[in-house]
CSV table of C-alpha atoms in Angstrom, one decimal:
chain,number,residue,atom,x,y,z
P,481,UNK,CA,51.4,-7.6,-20.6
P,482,UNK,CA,51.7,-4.9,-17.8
P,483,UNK,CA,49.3,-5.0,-14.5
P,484,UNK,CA,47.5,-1.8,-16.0
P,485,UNK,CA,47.2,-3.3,-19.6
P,486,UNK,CA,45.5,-6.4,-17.6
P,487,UNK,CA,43.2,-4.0,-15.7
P,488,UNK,CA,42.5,-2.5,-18.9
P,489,UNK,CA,41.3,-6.2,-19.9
P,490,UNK,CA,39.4,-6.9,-17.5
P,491,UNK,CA,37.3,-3.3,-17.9
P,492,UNK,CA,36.5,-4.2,-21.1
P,493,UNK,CA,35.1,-7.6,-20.5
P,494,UNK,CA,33.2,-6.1,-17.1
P,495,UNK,CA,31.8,-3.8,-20.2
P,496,UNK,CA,30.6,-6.9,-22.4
P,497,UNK,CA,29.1,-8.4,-19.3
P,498,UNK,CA,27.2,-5.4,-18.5
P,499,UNK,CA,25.7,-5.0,-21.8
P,500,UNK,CA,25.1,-8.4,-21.6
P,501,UNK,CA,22.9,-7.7,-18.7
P,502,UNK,CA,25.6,-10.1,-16.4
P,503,UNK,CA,26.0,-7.3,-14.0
P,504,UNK,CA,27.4,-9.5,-11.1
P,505,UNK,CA,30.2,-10.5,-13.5
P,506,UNK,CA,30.6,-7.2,-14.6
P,507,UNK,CA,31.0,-6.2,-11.0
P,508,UNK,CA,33.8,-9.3,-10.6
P,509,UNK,CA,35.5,-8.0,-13.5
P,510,UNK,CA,35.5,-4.5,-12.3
P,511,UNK,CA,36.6,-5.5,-9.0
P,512,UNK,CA,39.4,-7.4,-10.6
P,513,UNK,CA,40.5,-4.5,-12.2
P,514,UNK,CA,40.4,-2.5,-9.5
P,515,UNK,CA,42.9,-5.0,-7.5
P,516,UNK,CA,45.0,-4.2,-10.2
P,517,UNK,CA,44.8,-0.7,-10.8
P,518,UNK,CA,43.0,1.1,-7.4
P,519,UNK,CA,43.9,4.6,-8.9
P,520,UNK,CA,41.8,4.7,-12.5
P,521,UNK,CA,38.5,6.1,-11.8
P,522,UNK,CA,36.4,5.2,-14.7
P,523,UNK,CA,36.5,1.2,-12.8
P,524,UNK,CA,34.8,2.5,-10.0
P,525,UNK,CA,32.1,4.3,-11.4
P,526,UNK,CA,31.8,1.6,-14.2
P,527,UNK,CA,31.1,-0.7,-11.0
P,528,UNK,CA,28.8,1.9,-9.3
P,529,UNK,CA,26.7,1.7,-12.9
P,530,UNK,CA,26.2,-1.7,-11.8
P,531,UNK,CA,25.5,-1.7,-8.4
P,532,UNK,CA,22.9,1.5,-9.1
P,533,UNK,CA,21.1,-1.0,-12.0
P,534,UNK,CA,20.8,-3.9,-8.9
P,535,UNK,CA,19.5,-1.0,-6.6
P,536,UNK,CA,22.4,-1.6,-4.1
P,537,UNK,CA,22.4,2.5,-3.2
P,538,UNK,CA,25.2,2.1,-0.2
P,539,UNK,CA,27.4,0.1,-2.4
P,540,UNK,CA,27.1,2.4,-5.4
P,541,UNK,CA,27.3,5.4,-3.3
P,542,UNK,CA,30.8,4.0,-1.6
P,543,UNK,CA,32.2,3.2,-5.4
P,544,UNK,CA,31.3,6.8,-6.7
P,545,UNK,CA,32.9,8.6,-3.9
P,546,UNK,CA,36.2,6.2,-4.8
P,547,UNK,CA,35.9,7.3,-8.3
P,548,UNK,CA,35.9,11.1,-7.0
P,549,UNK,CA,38.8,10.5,-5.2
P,550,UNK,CA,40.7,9.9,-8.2
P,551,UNK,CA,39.5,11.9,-10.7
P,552,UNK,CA,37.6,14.8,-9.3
P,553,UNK,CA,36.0,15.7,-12.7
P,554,UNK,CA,34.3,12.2,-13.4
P,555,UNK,CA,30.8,13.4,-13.8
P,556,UNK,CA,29.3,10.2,-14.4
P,557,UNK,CA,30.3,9.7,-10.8
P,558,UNK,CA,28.6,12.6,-9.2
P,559,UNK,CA,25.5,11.6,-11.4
P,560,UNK,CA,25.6,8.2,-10.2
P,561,UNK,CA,26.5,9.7,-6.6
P,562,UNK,CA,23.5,12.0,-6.7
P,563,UNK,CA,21.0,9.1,-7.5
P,564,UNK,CA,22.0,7.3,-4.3
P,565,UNK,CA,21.8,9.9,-2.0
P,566,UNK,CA,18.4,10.3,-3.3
P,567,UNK,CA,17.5,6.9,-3.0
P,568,UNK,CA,19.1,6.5,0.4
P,569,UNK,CA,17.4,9.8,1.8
P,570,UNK,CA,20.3,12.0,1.9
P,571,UNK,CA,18.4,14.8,-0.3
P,572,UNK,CA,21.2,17.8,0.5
P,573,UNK,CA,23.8,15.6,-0.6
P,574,UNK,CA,22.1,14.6,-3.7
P,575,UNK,CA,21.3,18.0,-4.9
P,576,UNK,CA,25.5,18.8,-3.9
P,577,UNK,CA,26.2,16.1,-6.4
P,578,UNK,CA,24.3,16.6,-9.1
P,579,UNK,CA,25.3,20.3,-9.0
P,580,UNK,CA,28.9,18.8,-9.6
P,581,UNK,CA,27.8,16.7,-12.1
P,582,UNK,CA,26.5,19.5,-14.5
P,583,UNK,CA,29.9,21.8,-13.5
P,584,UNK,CA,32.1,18.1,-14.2
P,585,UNK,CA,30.0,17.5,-17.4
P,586,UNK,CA,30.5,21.6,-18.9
P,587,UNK,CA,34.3,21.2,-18.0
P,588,UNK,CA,35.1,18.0,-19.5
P,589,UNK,CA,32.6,19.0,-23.0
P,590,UNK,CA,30.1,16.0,-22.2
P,591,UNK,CA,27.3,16.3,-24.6
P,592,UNK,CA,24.7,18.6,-24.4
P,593,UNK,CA,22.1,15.3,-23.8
P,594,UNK,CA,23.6,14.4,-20.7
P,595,UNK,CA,24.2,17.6,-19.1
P,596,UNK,CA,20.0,18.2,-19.9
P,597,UNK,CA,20.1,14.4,-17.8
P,598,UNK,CA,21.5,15.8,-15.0
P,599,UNK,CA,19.2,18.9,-14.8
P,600,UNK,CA,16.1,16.7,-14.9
P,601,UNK,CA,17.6,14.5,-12.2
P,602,UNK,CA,18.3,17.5,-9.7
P,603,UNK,CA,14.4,18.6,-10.7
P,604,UNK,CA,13.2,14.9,-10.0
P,605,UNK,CA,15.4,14.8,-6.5
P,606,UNK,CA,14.2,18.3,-5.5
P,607,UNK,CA,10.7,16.8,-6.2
P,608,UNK,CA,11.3,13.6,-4.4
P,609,UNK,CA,12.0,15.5,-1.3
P,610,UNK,CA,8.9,17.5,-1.6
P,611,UNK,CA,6.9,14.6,-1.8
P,612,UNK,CA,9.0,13.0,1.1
P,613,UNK,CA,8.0,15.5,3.5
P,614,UNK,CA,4.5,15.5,2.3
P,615,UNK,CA,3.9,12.6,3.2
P,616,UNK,CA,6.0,13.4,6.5
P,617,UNK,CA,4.1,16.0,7.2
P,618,UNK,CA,0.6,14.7,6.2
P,619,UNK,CA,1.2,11.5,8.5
P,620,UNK,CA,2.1,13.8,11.6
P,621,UNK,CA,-0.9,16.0,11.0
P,622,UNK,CA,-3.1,13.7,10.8
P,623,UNK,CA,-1.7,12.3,13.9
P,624,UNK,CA,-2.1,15.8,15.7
P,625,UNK,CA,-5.5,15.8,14.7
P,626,UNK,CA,-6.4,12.5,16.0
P,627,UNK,CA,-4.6,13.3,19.6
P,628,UNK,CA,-6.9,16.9,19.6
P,629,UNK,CA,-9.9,14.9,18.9
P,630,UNK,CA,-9.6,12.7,21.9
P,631,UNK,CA,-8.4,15.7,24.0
P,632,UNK,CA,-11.4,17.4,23.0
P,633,UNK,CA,-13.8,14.7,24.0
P,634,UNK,CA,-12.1,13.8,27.1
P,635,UNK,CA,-12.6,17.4,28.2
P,636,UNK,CA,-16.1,17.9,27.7
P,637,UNK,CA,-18.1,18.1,30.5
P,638,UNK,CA,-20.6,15.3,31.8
P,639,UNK,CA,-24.3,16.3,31.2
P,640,UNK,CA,-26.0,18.6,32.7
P,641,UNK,CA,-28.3,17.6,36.1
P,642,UNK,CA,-31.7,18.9,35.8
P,643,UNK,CA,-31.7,21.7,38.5
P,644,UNK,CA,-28.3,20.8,39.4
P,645,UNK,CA,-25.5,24.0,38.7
P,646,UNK,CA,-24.4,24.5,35.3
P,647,UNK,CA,-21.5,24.6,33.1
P,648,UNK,CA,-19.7,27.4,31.2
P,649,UNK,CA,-17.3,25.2,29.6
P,650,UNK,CA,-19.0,23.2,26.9
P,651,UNK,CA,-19.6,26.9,24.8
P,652,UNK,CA,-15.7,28.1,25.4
P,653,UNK,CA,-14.7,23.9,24.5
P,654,UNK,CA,-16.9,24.7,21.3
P,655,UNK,CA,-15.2,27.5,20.0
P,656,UNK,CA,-12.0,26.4,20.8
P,657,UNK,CA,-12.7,23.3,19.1
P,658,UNK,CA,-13.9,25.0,15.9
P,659,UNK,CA,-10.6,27.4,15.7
P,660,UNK,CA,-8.3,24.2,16.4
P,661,UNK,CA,-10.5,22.8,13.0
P,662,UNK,CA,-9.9,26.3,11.1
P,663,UNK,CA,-6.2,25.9,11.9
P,664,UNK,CA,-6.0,22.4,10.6
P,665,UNK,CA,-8.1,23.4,7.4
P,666,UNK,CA,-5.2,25.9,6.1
P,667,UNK,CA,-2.4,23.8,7.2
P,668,UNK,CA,-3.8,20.7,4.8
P,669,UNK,CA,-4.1,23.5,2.4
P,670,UNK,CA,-1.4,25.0,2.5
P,671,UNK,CA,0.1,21.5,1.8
P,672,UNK,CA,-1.2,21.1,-1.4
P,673,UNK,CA,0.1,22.6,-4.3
P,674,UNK,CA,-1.2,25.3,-6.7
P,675,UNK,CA,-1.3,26.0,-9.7
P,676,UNK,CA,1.4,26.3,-13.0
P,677,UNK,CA,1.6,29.5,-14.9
P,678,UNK,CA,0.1,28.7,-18.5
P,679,UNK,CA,3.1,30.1,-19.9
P,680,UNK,CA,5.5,27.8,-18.1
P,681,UNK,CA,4.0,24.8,-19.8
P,682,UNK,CA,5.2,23.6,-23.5
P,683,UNK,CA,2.2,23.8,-26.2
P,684,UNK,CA,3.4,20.2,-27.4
P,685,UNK,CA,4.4,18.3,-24.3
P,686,UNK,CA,2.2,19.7,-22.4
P,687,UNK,CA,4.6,19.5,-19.5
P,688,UNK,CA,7.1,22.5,-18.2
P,689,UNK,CA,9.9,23.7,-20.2
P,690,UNK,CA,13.5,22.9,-19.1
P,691,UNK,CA,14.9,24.4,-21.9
P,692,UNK,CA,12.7,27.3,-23.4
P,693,UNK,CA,13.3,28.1,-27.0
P,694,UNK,CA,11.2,31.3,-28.7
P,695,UNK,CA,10.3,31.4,-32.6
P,696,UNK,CA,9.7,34.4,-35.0
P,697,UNK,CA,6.3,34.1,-34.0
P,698,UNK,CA,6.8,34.4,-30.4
P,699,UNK,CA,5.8,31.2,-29.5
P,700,UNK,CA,8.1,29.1,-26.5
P,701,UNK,CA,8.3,25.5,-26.8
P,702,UNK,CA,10.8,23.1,-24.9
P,703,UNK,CA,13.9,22.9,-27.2
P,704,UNK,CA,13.8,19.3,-27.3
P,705,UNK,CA,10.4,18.5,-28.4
P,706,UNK,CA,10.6,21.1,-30.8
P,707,UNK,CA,13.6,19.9,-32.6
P,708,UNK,CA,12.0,16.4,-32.9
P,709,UNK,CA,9.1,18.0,-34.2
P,710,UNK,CA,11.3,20.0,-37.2
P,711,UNK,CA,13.6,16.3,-37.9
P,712,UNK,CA,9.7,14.5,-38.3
P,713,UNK,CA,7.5,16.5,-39.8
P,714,UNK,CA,9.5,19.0,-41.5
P,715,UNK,CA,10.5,23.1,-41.3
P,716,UNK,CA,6.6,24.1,-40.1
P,717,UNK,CA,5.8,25.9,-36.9
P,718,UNK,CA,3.8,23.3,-34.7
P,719,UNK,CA,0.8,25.6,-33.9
P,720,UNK,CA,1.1,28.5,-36.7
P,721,UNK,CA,2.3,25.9,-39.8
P,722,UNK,CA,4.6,28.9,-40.7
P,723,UNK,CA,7.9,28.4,-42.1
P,724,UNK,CA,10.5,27.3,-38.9
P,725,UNK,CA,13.8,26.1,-39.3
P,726,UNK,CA,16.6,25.2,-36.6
P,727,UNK,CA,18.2,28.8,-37.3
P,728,UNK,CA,15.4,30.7,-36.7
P,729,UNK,CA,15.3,29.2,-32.8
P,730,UNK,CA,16.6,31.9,-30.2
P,731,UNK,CA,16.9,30.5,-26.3
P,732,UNK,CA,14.3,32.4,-24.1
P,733,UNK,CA,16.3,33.1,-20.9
P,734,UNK,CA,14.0,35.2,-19.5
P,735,UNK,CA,11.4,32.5,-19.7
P,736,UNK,CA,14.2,30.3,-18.6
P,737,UNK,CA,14.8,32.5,-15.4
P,738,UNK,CA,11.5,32.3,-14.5
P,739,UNK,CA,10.7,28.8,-14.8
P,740,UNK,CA,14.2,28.1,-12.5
P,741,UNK,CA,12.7,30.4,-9.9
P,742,UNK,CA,10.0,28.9,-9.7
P,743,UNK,CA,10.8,25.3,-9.5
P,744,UNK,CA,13.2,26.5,-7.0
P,745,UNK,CA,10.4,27.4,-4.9
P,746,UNK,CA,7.6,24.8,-6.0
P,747,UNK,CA,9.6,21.5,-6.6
P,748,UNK,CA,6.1,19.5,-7.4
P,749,UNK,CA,5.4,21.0,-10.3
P,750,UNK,CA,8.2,19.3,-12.2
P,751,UNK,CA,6.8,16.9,-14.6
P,752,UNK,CA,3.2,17.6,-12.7
């Protein structure tokens, strides 16, 4: 037997160990194989599968960028590389990856199911971030607003003597105070989000459409509920009950477009 058909081995028991749930021994068996054979790929990011399943993000990322080294194109590497950027913090780098991913996955004809992963994993990392310098930014503010408060009360001035001379700085402390507050008002609401066009959301799901399709009617649902809607219940429109097959589906780009543009611009609303 030569050293690679050994390697080869040894992959395939590290693949009955991890759906075994043994991922440790997977991991030894993968290793071993890598010993072997340092140049195939697919042992790397078959051990960064593992390590991303025990939530060891440094190891996982350091395997997946060893499986890009040898094979460029492995798009279950940049997948796997984009989760633990995002689970490490390094949001740019995620989204990088997972960009790869999808342009991997359409080069190498991966199925349609796993490019549609990807997209909802650059959606869920974009939101991630969002929500990461929320609370960043919430935490700071409300910081700010504790350090004004005490400035504020540190500066007023002590009460006023009966006959004594008075003060002109408790009104002008007043109104400054009260356009400090104004400020802070429309930065916590300018933190929050607003609201999702009606026409973004799918009538089934009830959540945003990745992938709008139209019918005869006119009617946009997300592809993939749709579809399991027509293989359960039959060829019947969802909300009309008119005749729909598969054939009569026609993507809506121009919905699609949209929906992009605006989850470019408001990540939270992804799976709001």
């Amino acid at each position: 037997m030569t050293t690679r058909e050994r390697a080869e081995l040894l992959k395939l028991k590290g693949n009955q160990c991890f759906q075994k749930g043994k991922l440790n021994a997977a991991i030894d068996m993968y290793t071993e194989a890598i010993v072997l054979n340092p140049t195939q790929s697919t042992y790397y990011s078959n051990r960064a599968l593992c390590h991303s399943k025990l939530e060891h993000w440094a190891s996982c990322r350091d395997d997946c960028v060893q499986a890009l080294k040898c094979d460029a194109l492995n798009a279950k590497a940049s997948y796997l590389l984009g989760s633990s950027h995002v689970h490490l913090r390094c949001f740019d780098e995620a989204f990088e990856a997972f960009r790869k991913a999808l342009a991997s996955a359409e080069k190498t004809s991966k199925s349609k199911a796993f490019q549609h992963e990807i997209v909802v994993e650059l959606r869920r990392a974009k939101k991630t971030q969002w929500q990461y310098n929320q609370t960043v930014s919430i935490t700071h503010h409300e910081a700010m607003k504790a350090q004004l408060a005490e400035l504020f009360r540190a500066a007023q001035p002590p009460l006023a003597v009966p006959g004594g001379p008075g003060t002109a700085a408790g009104p002008e402390l007043d109104a400054l105070m009260a356009y400090m507050e104004s400020l802070a008002v429309k930065h916590e609401r300018d933190l929050y989000p607003g609201e999702i066009p009606e026409y973004f959301v799918c009538p089934v799901s009830m959540e945003i459409m990745v992938d709008p399709v139209t019918t005869p009617n006119g009617i946009s649902y997300e592809r993939k509920c749709l579809e399991e809607h027509l293989r359960k219940n039959g060829p019947v429109d969802p909300l009309t009950r008119k005749q729909l097959t598969f054939e009569m589906l026609r993507p809506n780009t121009s919905l699609r477009a949209a929906i992009q543009d605006f989850l470019e611009k408001n990540p939270w609303a992804f799976e709001h």
